[in-house]
Amino acid sequence: MTAHYEVRGSVAVITLDNPPVNGLGFATRTAVAAGVERAEADAAVKAIVITGAGKAFSGGADIKEFGSPKALAEPNLLSLIALVEACNKPIVAAIHSVCMGGGLELALGCHYRIAQSGTKVALPEVKLGLLPGAGGTQRLPRALGVEPALNMIVSGEPVEAQMLAMVPGQKLFDKIVDADVVDAAVKFAEEVSEKRPLPKVRELKARHPNADAYFQFARNMVGGMSKNFPAPLRCLEAVAGAVKLKFDDGMRAEREGFAALMLTPESKALRHLFFAERVASKIADVPEDTPLRAIAKVGVIGAGTMGGGITMNFLNAGLPVTMLETKQEALDRGVATIRKNYEAQVKKGKLKEDKYAQRMALLTTTLNYADLADADLIIEAVFEEIAVKESVFKQLDEVAKPGAILASNTSTLDVDKIASFTKRPQDVVGMHFFSPANVMKLLEVVRGKATAKDVLATVMALAKKIRKTAVVSGVCDGFIGNRMIEQYSRQAGFLLDEGCSPSQVDKAAEKFGFAMGPFRMGDLAGNDIGWAIRKRRHVEKPGMKYSASADRLCELGRFGQKTGAGWYDYQPGKRDAIPSPVVEEMLAKHREAIAAKTRDISDEEIVHRLVFALVNEAAHLLEEGIAQRASDVDMVYLTGYGFPIWRGGPMCYADTVGLFNVVQAMKRFAKNPMDDGAFWTPAPLLARLVAEGKSFT
Ligand code: NAI
């Protein structure tokens, strides 16, 4: 049963019971409707209370039904709310804990609402690129007032019930209680059971003293803040309809807005992201109830750029960390950087002094491996050289307690090889953080051949605790993210060979929505890193074709922002990328040397070569089992590489363009003699999906 029915004296109590948050799925809607009809037919029942069991009144739509025909099956949410509102006995919503989306819309259809203080109330549909489609845009402004309702609908953010109850003139809540809300609602229902007419939110007026001016002002604000997302403005127009139109006309306009948003690529992308986030933490062959190893103490080896950032994650989560280095100076430098980062947060008012002190108190340092003997997890972030990793892991194997998880933050080295330096390869795993490690959301969890399932499960759970988005990757050169970015960077290089300037490529990528184009990104990360990798690759993969332009740049000592010059010029202390005549000249010479055929290249071709290179490589990763699912690849790019959120990640974008069209474009690119034709052969998985008329997701 997804809803229960009981009678207390003269009051029927209908309790939604669809864990975890009483989502309003088909079965629940049907059960509530049946309860209302039963109560209406029972002469002994004078009034009705609707509430939720467990942790919520209702969290809204049932996400298991999202996008399926069941979501619309009758009684759909609109019909259920209409039934509730039209009931000839008073219905009181007894609201507690969480009341969101469709849950709030259902409550607004009731004649009275009583809330427990502390209840979180929201209409979060805008976060999925939608608007509240079951009357929320029409009833909330009527019950709460136009301005606070618009704020809630456009932001999607939760507000506590007692705050809303303080809005002057509000009719959203008849009462706020601290005691048991169902008892209070039953008592209230008895009191109002004879009162007629029944109050209905639809009969209230949504008024604003300067509606036109207010909405014009709000339009400018909301439009400016939500450039790439159509939903917030649509929400606003729907709320404006609550003021301007009759209730039924406003409802019609709301439904039209909802249907239109449902079809936008932005909403598709946000809904994709919502599910991708939830599914990323699941690993096919690791059961969800795998017992976890306890992690109470963490060790970090290397107090450099990454070690410091990694350490902060754990301090922030309240876990003690011991940092180990080879020299005291390195430790001092590492600790000073951590302090500097925290102090900047304190200055900005983002961190309280006492919290800062608490976090620093969790940090200890050492030069001695024996001090890591009681750590449950040890993360290595030393120089990217296999010999250094070997020495570290051999020493760890000596001192770490049995069952301790030994993790490497390596970005390019073979995790299986690193594991083989120990006698406990089952305890070794890759934890690939992104720089700056205390800020970037992404964590690639690299699963070695021998990595134990409970190690994986523990690291995935720990990632949540330190607020990272963890995605599992198999072992390969570059794992998911960097192996893909290499193909993207290669395309960026070919585009230069063919006559594009760095800023032309960057502008096209940024117009598409990337946080930063490939050349500004290179200047930020340091072009020497790629240079070193390419030197190694030329030995390991001699056939791989690259534009030599980046090597020519590095030969000039232009490593990027850190040397004050890279693909662009930089003024001291500033980060503005200024197109460089030196680079222009270097590129002209380079093109001459390779007898390049140059041409004008459109922004669309630039973007598609960059993005489809990611897509084709990702299809190989999926085929090889390095990535578990296409949506994981999207999570990697959305959280680690600045891919535009509203496009849902490279795979979601490819699906939106249509895989047939993607492959057609790849065939065109393959014919370009300046490009690497062989690379553009569609990955077998991609070819198969096109042949079957399917998509990645
Ligand atoms: P870094 O050069 O800033 O820091 C390395 C630190 O390790 C130095 O402080 C050094 O003194 C210390 N160290 C060297 N050998 C040691 C040893 N035997 N025992 C203890 N400490 C030792 O380097 P960074 O950038 O922090 O990189 C560290 C690791 O993280 C590398 O494996 C790198 O590939 C990886 N990584 C780096 C990213 C980045 O953007 N910088 C991103 C993701 C991973």
XYZ file of C-alpha atoms and ligand atoms in Angstrom:
741
model
C 0.000 0.000 0.000
C 1.334 3.423 -0.870
C -1.237 5.289 1.254
C -3.132 4.292 4.410
C -6.599 5.213 5.557
C -7.819 5.394 9.125
C -10.619 7.191 10.936
C -9.981 9.048 14.180
C -13.310 10.087 15.665
C -14.987 12.072 12.903
C -11.789 12.691 10.933
C -10.374 10.458 8.191
C -6.568 10.476 8.042
C -4.981 9.597 4.698
C -1.252 8.921 5.040
C 0.997 8.810 1.989
C 3.432 5.941 2.370
C 5.781 5.625 -0.581
C 9.333 5.650 0.780
C 11.745 7.319 0.778
C 9.922 10.663 0.385
C 6.322 9.799 -0.507
C 6.748 10.525 -4.200
C 3.395 11.019 -5.879
C 3.607 8.063 -8.215
C 0.613 6.453 -9.890
C -0.102 3.974 -7.076
C 0.104 6.677 -4.414
C -2.136 9.059 -6.355
C -4.682 6.316 -6.862
C -4.644 5.409 -3.170
C -5.073 9.033 -2.044
C -7.939 9.560 -4.488
C -9.620 6.388 -3.213
C -9.177 7.632 0.361
C -10.833 10.965 -0.425
C -13.759 9.229 -2.122
C -14.178 6.811 0.759
C -14.184 9.642 3.301
C -16.667 11.614 1.258
C -19.007 8.637 1.121
C -18.791 7.921 4.866
C -21.455 9.918 6.714
C -19.572 9.489 9.997
C -16.544 11.340 8.566
C -16.824 15.117 8.830
C -13.338 16.156 7.736
C -10.142 14.754 6.229
C -6.442 15.083 7.009
C -3.767 14.276 4.409
C -0.238 13.645 5.661
C 2.908 11.656 4.878
C 4.557 8.739 6.681
C 8.210 8.737 7.642
C 10.649 11.372 6.485
C 8.404 13.656 4.443
C 4.975 15.031 3.749
C 5.897 14.554 0.110
C 9.002 15.224 -1.961
C 6.874 15.636 -5.094
C 6.805 13.629 -8.309
C 8.050 10.052 -8.086
C 11.392 10.156 -9.844
C 11.066 6.487 -10.760
C 8.188 7.512 -13.036
C 9.889 10.534 -14.532
C 9.290 10.821 -18.258
C 7.311 7.538 -18.348
C 3.634 7.312 -19.336
C 2.864 6.348 -15.716
C 3.627 9.913 -14.639
C 0.615 11.078 -16.662
C -1.688 8.124 -15.985
C -5.011 9.150 -14.414
C -5.462 10.226 -11.795
C -2.552 12.444 -12.716
C -1.464 15.031 -10.181
C -3.720 17.732 -11.635
C -6.761 15.475 -11.417
C -5.929 14.428 -7.873
C -5.557 18.047 -6.760
C -8.828 18.960 -8.485
C -10.550 16.087 -6.650
C -9.150 17.244 -3.310
C -10.106 20.876 -3.884
C -13.640 19.965 -4.971
C -14.254 17.644 -2.029
C -17.351 18.732 -0.065
C -15.717 17.978 3.287
C -12.807 20.083 4.540
C -9.367 18.657 3.853
C -6.434 19.697 6.020
C -2.839 19.056 4.923
C -0.644 18.038 7.885
C 2.785 19.045 6.599
C 6.126 18.078 8.102
C 9.819 17.532 7.262
C 9.819 17.981 3.495
C 7.088 19.433 1.307
C 8.319 19.973 -2.199
C 7.219 20.191 -5.807
C 4.056 18.188 -6.371
C 3.807 17.700 -2.599
C 3.383 21.432 -2.097
C 1.006 21.636 -5.047
C -1.145 18.936 -3.462
C -1.112 20.803 -0.148
C -2.176 23.976 -1.972
C -5.190 22.084 -3.281
C -6.272 21.290 0.288
C -8.621 23.682 2.083
C -6.308 24.201 5.067
C -2.598 23.687 5.742
C -0.896 23.108 9.075
C 2.871 22.766 9.121
C 5.373 21.636 11.669
C 8.081 24.236 12.184
C 11.294 23.253 10.447
C 9.498 21.847 7.399
C 11.432 22.573 4.220
C 9.120 23.923 1.558
C 10.091 24.345 -2.099
C 9.036 24.256 -5.714
C 12.338 22.966 -7.158
C 11.157 22.200 -10.714
C 13.248 25.029 -12.169
C 16.355 23.046 -11.235
C 15.313 20.450 -13.779
C 14.667 23.156 -16.366
C 10.899 22.967 -15.787
C 8.168 24.900 -14.038
C 5.777 23.576 -11.382
C 3.139 22.007 -13.611
C 0.348 21.106 -11.204
C -0.868 24.555 -10.303
C 2.139 25.699 -8.283
C 2.659 28.849 -10.345
C -1.018 29.765 -9.930
C -1.747 28.797 -6.348
C 1.465 29.756 -4.565
C 1.296 33.459 -5.597
C -2.352 33.487 -4.477
C -1.579 31.898 -1.118
C 1.783 33.431 -0.294
C 1.925 36.681 -2.242
C 3.433 37.397 -5.634
C 6.988 38.380 -4.699
C 7.873 35.603 -2.251
C 6.195 33.054 -4.523
C 8.169 34.244 -7.521
C 11.397 34.024 -5.522
C 10.665 30.455 -4.542
C 9.601 29.357 -8.012
C 12.483 30.992 -9.869
C 15.166 29.878 -7.409
C 13.781 26.444 -6.559
C 15.392 26.841 -3.131
C 13.793 25.456 0.032
C 12.477 27.821 2.714
C 11.431 26.843 6.227
C 7.702 26.889 6.856
C 7.892 29.228 9.866
C 9.709 31.821 7.711
C 6.941 31.711 5.132
C 4.329 32.007 7.864
C 5.810 35.417 8.722
C 4.970 36.877 5.293
C 2.283 39.535 5.972
C -1.163 38.505 4.777
C -0.091 34.997 3.735
C -2.694 32.253 3.454
C -0.241 29.427 2.821
C -0.300 28.121 6.391
C -3.224 28.296 8.772
C -1.021 27.262 11.648
C 2.568 26.390 12.480
C 3.005 23.874 15.276
C 5.933 22.433 17.187
C 4.004 19.435 18.501
C 2.829 16.427 16.487
C 1.381 17.885 13.309
C -1.099 15.087 12.639
C -2.655 15.424 16.107
C -2.843 19.178 15.601
C -4.391 18.767 12.156
C -7.019 16.299 13.401
C -7.999 18.705 16.157
C -8.112 21.598 13.710
C -10.173 19.524 11.255
C -12.744 18.810 13.985
C -12.968 22.533 14.713
C -13.593 23.565 11.104
C -15.652 20.548 10.081
C -18.917 22.474 9.884
C -17.523 25.684 8.440
C -18.717 26.568 4.936
C -17.897 27.693 2.296
C -14.664 25.737 2.120
C -11.721 28.041 1.479
C -9.994 27.395 -1.863
C -6.710 28.927 -2.911
C -7.940 29.195 -6.503
C -10.530 31.723 -5.334
C -7.947 34.069 -3.826
C -6.515 36.964 -5.830
C -2.802 37.237 -6.590
C -2.247 40.969 -6.253
C 0.708 43.272 -6.628
C 0.467 47.082 -6.267
C 2.766 47.692 -9.260
C 2.497 44.433 -11.129
C 3.686 45.636 -14.545
C 6.709 47.505 -13.216
C 7.575 44.703 -10.821
C 7.465 41.986 -13.474
C 9.479 44.114 -15.882
C 12.143 44.596 -13.232
C 12.081 40.876 -12.375
C 12.294 39.952 -16.068
C 15.512 41.940 -16.413
C 17.004 40.413 -13.278
C 16.009 36.836 -14.005
C 16.885 37.080 -17.694
C 20.350 38.369 -16.883
C 21.002 35.646 -14.336
C 19.776 32.686 -16.368
C 21.207 33.357 -19.814
C 21.453 29.800 -21.068
C 18.404 28.472 -19.289
C 14.889 29.190 -20.532
C 13.046 27.846 -17.462
C 13.401 30.753 -15.001
C 11.832 33.252 -17.401
C 9.057 30.796 -18.236
C 8.411 30.433 -14.511
C 8.202 34.193 -14.245
C 5.683 34.478 -17.090
C 3.551 31.780 -15.508
C 3.506 33.682 -12.201
C 2.670 36.887 -14.080
C -0.281 34.906 -15.461
C -1.505 34.300 -11.921
C -1.908 38.073 -11.552
C -3.243 38.853 -15.021
C -5.419 35.884 -15.934
C -8.418 34.071 -14.532
C -7.453 30.949 -12.604
C -8.351 28.457 -15.332
C -6.610 30.495 -18.030
C -3.532 30.761 -15.827
C -3.569 26.985 -15.351
C -3.757 26.500 -19.104
C -0.815 28.856 -19.627
C 1.137 26.984 -16.952
C 0.544 23.660 -18.691
C 1.652 25.107 -22.021
C 4.812 26.449 -20.410
C 5.510 23.091 -18.792
C 5.029 21.183 -22.042
C 7.285 23.597 -23.932
C 10.042 23.373 -21.326
C 9.847 19.594 -21.233
C 11.032 19.582 -24.856
C 13.950 21.985 -24.469
C 17.466 20.552 -24.715
C 18.309 22.462 -21.516
C 15.676 20.646 -19.472
C 16.659 17.338 -21.037
C 20.253 18.076 -20.050
C 19.351 18.981 -16.452
C 17.166 15.914 -16.023
C 19.941 13.793 -17.510
C 22.361 15.319 -15.013
C 19.972 14.624 -12.129
C 19.895 10.918 -12.949
C 23.546 10.736 -13.985
C 24.557 12.045 -10.565
C 22.520 9.404 -8.763
C 23.643 6.492 -10.886
C 27.363 7.395 -10.968
C 27.948 6.090 -7.452
C 26.648 2.630 -8.366
C 29.066 -0.049 -9.548
C 27.546 -2.945 -11.462
C 29.285 -5.802 -9.652
C 29.594 -4.152 -6.226
C 26.398 -4.780 -4.218
C 24.922 -1.704 -2.527
C 25.071 -3.388 0.865
C 28.801 -4.123 0.643
C 30.195 -3.557 4.160
C 32.409 -0.477 4.270
C 35.811 -0.137 5.881
C 35.845 2.462 8.639
C 37.774 5.613 7.749
C 38.573 7.680 10.828
C 42.150 8.779 10.092
C 43.759 9.830 6.848
C 47.378 10.086 5.716
C 48.506 12.188 2.752
C 51.959 11.795 1.220
C 53.296 14.882 -0.535
C 52.334 18.388 0.570
C 52.513 19.990 -2.860
C 49.758 21.421 -5.044
C 47.571 18.330 -4.892
C 48.501 16.991 -1.463
C 47.496 20.258 0.192
C 44.154 20.474 -1.594
C 43.375 16.815 -0.915
C 44.146 17.315 2.772
C 41.732 20.258 2.997
C 38.854 18.066 1.773
C 39.232 15.771 4.748
C 39.805 18.542 7.282
C 36.618 20.189 6.004
C 34.750 16.942 6.617
C 36.112 16.710 10.173
C 38.602 13.891 9.554
C 42.111 14.134 11.023
C 44.946 14.109 8.493
C 48.664 13.466 8.835
C 50.741 14.873 5.973
C 54.098 13.288 5.210
C 56.989 14.784 3.250
C 60.697 14.149 2.807
C 61.762 17.591 4.068
C 60.542 19.889 6.822
C 60.579 22.894 4.422
C 58.149 21.094 2.122
C 55.821 20.423 5.053
C 56.024 24.041 6.200
C 55.258 25.270 2.706
C 52.324 22.862 2.419
C 50.831 23.904 5.762
C 51.330 27.593 4.935
C 49.393 27.157 1.689
C 46.533 25.439 3.493
C 46.475 28.293 6.031
C 46.488 30.864 3.248
C 43.525 29.179 1.563
C 41.519 29.062 4.774
C 42.436 32.627 5.685
C 41.156 33.814 2.311
C 37.851 32.089 3.106
C 37.746 33.722 6.541
C 38.375 37.134 4.976
C 35.530 36.626 2.529
C 33.271 35.652 5.429
C 32.846 32.131 4.062
C 34.492 30.464 7.052
C 34.236 31.337 10.745
C 37.428 31.791 12.778
C 36.558 28.989 15.193
C 35.839 26.560 12.327
C 39.194 27.470 10.810
C 40.904 26.718 14.118
C 39.020 23.415 14.437
C 40.133 22.355 10.985
C 43.768 23.241 11.526
C 43.699 21.348 14.820
C 42.914 18.180 12.840
C 46.147 18.520 10.850
C 49.468 16.986 11.883
C 52.676 16.627 9.885
C 55.521 14.160 9.883
C 58.705 13.082 8.148
C 58.336 9.571 9.460
C 56.333 6.747 7.857
C 55.782 5.103 11.248
C 53.354 7.933 12.039
C 50.998 6.605 9.355
C 50.670 3.225 11.045
C 47.167 3.925 12.353
C 45.774 5.633 9.227
C 42.756 3.959 7.609
C 43.333 5.614 4.255
C 46.604 6.926 2.837
C 46.624 8.993 -0.351
C 49.849 9.487 -2.231
C 50.389 12.741 -4.168
C 54.151 12.810 -4.809
C 56.022 13.519 -8.050
C 54.630 11.823 -11.141
C 57.545 9.400 -11.546
C 57.111 5.676 -11.273
C 60.355 5.239 -9.291
C 59.159 7.728 -6.656
C 55.769 5.995 -6.481
C 57.557 2.662 -6.078
C 59.597 3.867 -3.131
C 56.522 5.390 -1.465
C 54.291 2.337 -1.879
C 57.011 -0.052 -0.686
C 57.381 1.984 2.489
C 53.623 2.182 2.926
C 53.402 -1.582 2.601
C 55.839 -1.832 5.505
C 53.997 0.461 7.928
C 50.307 0.642 7.015
C 47.987 -1.404 9.201
C 46.226 -4.406 7.658
C 43.121 -3.305 5.756
C 44.257 0.298 5.297
C 43.331 1.655 1.876
C 46.356 2.795 -0.133
C 45.401 5.307 -2.809
C 47.379 7.064 -5.532
C 46.491 10.423 -7.029
C 48.507 9.664 -10.158
C 47.092 11.194 -13.330
C 48.931 9.098 -15.918
C 50.692 6.138 -14.316
C 49.489 2.536 -14.250
C 47.597 1.882 -11.018
C 48.063 -1.898 -11.421
C 51.793 -1.400 -11.553
C 51.657 0.809 -8.458
C 49.608 -1.886 -6.703
C 52.244 -4.478 -7.607
C 54.800 -2.593 -5.491
C 52.862 -3.812 -2.455
C 51.959 -7.243 -1.130
C 48.331 -6.077 -0.859
C 47.199 -5.011 -4.326
C 43.571 -5.569 -3.254
C 43.869 -2.529 -0.961
C 45.267 -0.223 -3.670
C 43.040 2.130 -5.646
C 43.416 5.331 -7.659
C 41.868 8.497 -6.260
C 42.360 11.010 -9.023
C 41.503 14.479 -7.755
C 41.441 17.534 -9.990
C 43.214 20.799 -9.372
C 42.479 22.757 -7.222
C 41.613 19.623 -5.261
C 39.760 21.476 -2.509
C 37.462 23.097 -5.070
C 36.898 20.769 -8.020
C 33.925 18.416 -7.604
C 35.248 15.533 -9.657
C 36.993 12.472 -8.258
C 37.924 9.665 -10.628
C 38.088 6.455 -8.647
C 40.469 4.202 -10.524
C 39.723 0.545 -10.155
C 42.766 -1.666 -10.511
C 42.664 -5.311 -11.601
C 42.953 -6.433 -7.976
C 41.103 -3.627 -6.170
C 38.728 -5.172 -3.621
C 35.023 -4.444 -3.886
C 34.787 -3.128 -0.344
C 37.660 -0.735 -1.086
C 35.686 0.651 -4.017
C 32.476 0.858 -2.010
C 34.317 2.620 0.833
C 35.955 5.173 -1.444
C 32.656 5.903 -3.219
C 30.953 6.511 0.120
C 33.840 8.616 1.367
C 33.624 10.741 -1.771
C 30.096 11.725 -0.759
C 31.324 12.665 2.680
C 33.923 15.021 1.227
C 31.308 16.284 -1.255
C 32.895 15.008 -4.432
C 31.216 13.529 -7.451
C 32.925 10.178 -7.815
C 33.051 8.334 -11.112
C 34.679 4.928 -11.502
C 37.298 4.492 -14.210
C 39.243 1.428 -15.265
C 43.005 1.588 -15.643
C 44.267 3.141 -18.878
C 46.484 6.012 -19.863
C 44.713 9.174 -18.719
C 41.678 7.365 -17.277
C 38.358 8.741 -18.558
C 38.821 12.494 -18.480
C 42.404 12.971 -19.593
C 42.333 10.245 -22.220
C 39.427 12.071 -23.840
C 40.973 15.512 -23.433
C 44.021 14.392 -25.386
C 41.852 13.934 -28.465
C 40.249 17.302 -27.888
C 43.675 18.943 -27.569
C 44.891 17.242 -30.727
C 41.973 18.724 -32.641
C 42.725 22.146 -31.171
C 46.281 21.780 -32.506
C 45.146 20.736 -35.993
C 42.846 23.756 -36.081
C 45.879 26.005 -35.552
C 47.735 24.226 -38.360
C 44.777 24.925 -40.622
C 44.863 28.661 -39.975
C 42.787 29.303 -36.844
C 44.222 31.575 -34.174
C 44.183 30.401 -30.529
C 41.628 33.058 -29.676
C 39.362 32.046 -32.575
C 39.264 28.472 -31.267
C 38.828 29.587 -27.649
C 36.045 32.014 -28.522
C 34.122 29.336 -30.431
C 34.488 26.880 -27.533
C 33.483 29.507 -24.987
C 30.492 30.595 -27.062
C 29.403 26.962 -27.034
C 29.624 27.233 -23.262
C 32.954 25.753 -22.158
C 34.235 27.602 -19.099
C 37.509 28.074 -20.962
C 38.711 27.292 -24.482
C 41.578 24.807 -24.982
C 44.353 27.393 -25.247
C 43.353 29.498 -22.249
C 43.031 26.200 -20.385
C 46.545 25.193 -21.490
C 47.946 28.502 -20.276
C 46.270 28.025 -16.909
C 47.358 24.406 -16.382
C 50.878 24.898 -17.810
C 51.767 23.961 -21.378
C 54.915 22.179 -20.188
C 52.787 19.375 -18.690
C 51.376 18.448 -22.098
C 54.836 18.840 -23.595
C 56.273 16.258 -21.218
C 53.393 13.895 -21.901
C 53.790 14.279 -25.674
C 57.498 13.496 -25.440
C 56.646 10.299 -23.617
C 53.848 9.465 -26.059
C 56.095 9.904 -29.085
C 58.094 7.031 -27.655
C 55.092 4.940 -26.586
C 52.749 5.615 -29.501
C 55.081 6.636 -32.340
C 52.281 6.668 -34.930
C 50.140 9.281 -33.165
C 49.814 12.485 -35.195
C 50.095 15.811 -33.369
C 50.346 19.421 -34.368
C 53.872 20.447 -33.411
C 52.688 23.996 -32.695
C 52.492 23.368 -28.930
C 56.070 22.038 -28.928
C 57.227 25.174 -30.790
C 55.450 27.266 -28.137
C 57.168 25.435 -25.273
C 60.553 25.745 -26.993
C 60.040 29.497 -26.626
C 59.640 28.964 -22.869
C 55.998 30.040 -23.072
C 54.536 27.652 -20.491
C 51.476 29.788 -19.722
C 50.367 32.074 -16.908
C 53.124 30.885 -14.594
C 55.804 32.194 -17.013
C 53.772 35.287 -17.917
C 53.395 34.059 -21.493
C 51.855 31.111 -23.278
C 49.367 30.977 -26.132
C 48.594 34.501 -24.969
C 50.522 37.329 -23.342
C 49.801 38.185 -19.712
C 50.412 41.362 -17.755
C 52.050 40.891 -14.365
C 49.507 39.911 -11.716
C 46.651 39.703 -14.223
C 44.935 36.768 -15.851
C 43.521 38.470 -18.956
C 44.592 36.575 -22.069
C 45.988 39.037 -24.637
C 46.515 37.737 -28.207
C 50.257 37.585 -28.811
C 52.107 38.770 -31.938
C 54.967 36.423 -30.988
C 52.626 33.431 -31.122
C 51.124 34.660 -34.368
C 54.578 34.785 -35.918
C 55.533 31.403 -34.479
C 52.358 29.878 -35.954
C 52.979 31.457 -39.375
C 56.465 29.943 -39.478
C 55.173 26.609 -38.263
C 52.496 26.506 -40.976
C 55.119 27.325 -43.587
C 57.381 24.558 -42.302
C 54.656 21.923 -42.615
C 53.369 23.366 -45.916
C 49.950 23.727 -44.330
C 46.817 24.184 -46.409
C 44.904 26.883 -44.556
C 41.266 27.866 -44.922
C 38.471 29.710 -43.106
C 36.890 27.457 -40.512
C 33.435 28.060 -39.072
C 32.702 28.154 -35.337
C 30.452 25.159 -35.804
C 33.233 23.071 -37.303
C 35.600 24.132 -34.516
C 33.148 23.100 -31.807
C 32.115 19.870 -33.473
C 35.680 18.739 -34.046
C 36.512 19.413 -30.402
C 33.383 17.835 -28.956
C 32.985 14.884 -31.330
C 36.624 13.984 -30.666
C 35.603 13.634 -27.002
C 32.577 11.600 -28.003
C 34.412 9.150 -30.236
C 37.110 8.530 -27.645
C 34.455 8.061 -24.978
C 32.725 5.468 -27.150
C 36.028 3.549 -27.185
C 36.227 3.883 -23.382
C 32.741 2.430 -23.024
C 33.521 -0.412 -25.399
C 36.684 -1.215 -23.432
C 34.802 -1.122 -20.141
C 36.991 1.708 -18.794
C 33.865 3.812 -18.296
C 30.760 2.055 -16.990
C 28.138 4.164 -18.727
C 27.756 7.159 -21.017
C 26.262 9.258 -18.235
C 29.443 8.720 -16.165
C 31.428 10.282 -18.989
C 29.058 13.234 -18.890
C 29.551 13.593 -15.127
C 33.323 13.656 -15.627
C 33.069 16.451 -18.165
C 30.450 18.469 -16.302
C 32.222 18.367 -12.958
C 35.879 18.264 -13.974
C 36.273 19.935 -17.359
C 33.901 22.899 -17.459
C 31.555 21.396 -20.040
C 28.392 23.542 -20.199
C 25.799 22.195 -17.765
C 22.862 23.086 -19.998
C 24.202 20.774 -22.694
C 24.290 17.815 -20.305
C 27.824 16.620 -21.139
C 29.404 15.465 -24.417
C 27.398 12.241 -24.715
C 24.081 13.936 -23.968
C 25.003 16.640 -26.496
C 25.836 14.004 -29.127
C 22.429 12.414 -28.526
C 20.775 15.813 -28.923
C 22.563 16.440 -32.234
C 21.694 12.860 -33.226
C 24.330 10.125 -33.513
C 23.619 9.765 -37.225
C 24.577 13.407 -37.713
C 27.604 13.017 -35.468
C 28.908 10.167 -37.611
C 28.205 12.079 -40.815
C 30.309 14.961 -39.503
C 33.072 12.546 -38.522
C 33.138 11.186 -42.066
C 33.651 14.722 -43.368
C 36.435 15.384 -40.852
C 38.159 12.128 -41.842
C 38.605 13.399 -45.402
C 40.596 16.428 -44.215
C 44.281 15.703 -45.003
C 45.379 18.096 -42.238
C 43.564 15.998 -39.613
C 44.154 12.465 -38.326
C 41.759 10.645 -40.652
C 42.103 7.284 -38.926
C 40.967 8.702 -35.593
C 37.639 9.703 -37.115
C 36.659 6.134 -37.907
C 33.609 5.851 -35.669
C 34.266 3.714 -32.581
C 32.511 0.341 -32.991
C 29.974 1.181 -30.288
C 29.080 4.448 -32.007
C 28.728 2.730 -35.386
C 26.529 0.063 -33.806
C 24.259 2.583 -32.109
C 23.780 4.472 -35.378
C 23.038 1.248 -37.257
C 20.416 0.360 -34.652
C 18.978 3.881 -34.572
C 19.843 4.219 -30.889
C 21.436 6.871 -28.681
C 23.989 6.749 -25.854
C 21.439 7.441 -23.150
P 53.897 18.942 -6.620
O 55.214 18.929 -7.242
O 53.192 20.213 -6.384
O 53.930 18.164 -5.234
C 54.592 16.951 -5.044
C 55.069 16.923 -3.609
O 55.526 15.620 -3.314
C 56.228 17.864 -3.331
O 55.904 18.692 -2.256
C 57.388 16.937 -2.999
O 58.244 17.461 -2.014
C 56.661 15.722 -2.500
N 57.422 14.489 -2.639
C 58.182 14.097 -3.673
N 58.705 12.891 -3.433
C 58.280 12.518 -2.218
C 58.478 11.364 -1.422
N 59.224 10.361 -1.825
N 57.878 11.308 -0.215
C 57.110 12.312 0.214
N 56.892 13.418 -0.500
C 57.465 13.531 -1.705
O 53.002 17.975 -7.546
P 51.422 17.895 -7.685
O 50.991 18.756 -8.780
O 50.822 18.061 -6.365
O 51.227 16.404 -8.166
C 51.273 15.302 -7.295
C 50.619 14.109 -7.929
O 49.274 14.456 -8.263
C 51.224 13.629 -9.214
O 51.117 12.228 -9.276
C 50.376 14.258 -10.281
O 50.383 13.556 -11.486
C 49.027 14.181 -9.622
N 48.036 15.120 -10.101
C 48.340 16.423 -10.341
C 47.378 17.302 -10.794
C 47.697 18.721 -11.025
O 46.893 19.406 -11.669
N 48.803 19.245 -10.551
C 45.985 16.839 -11.035
C 45.752 15.475 -10.679
C 46.759 14.656 -10.260
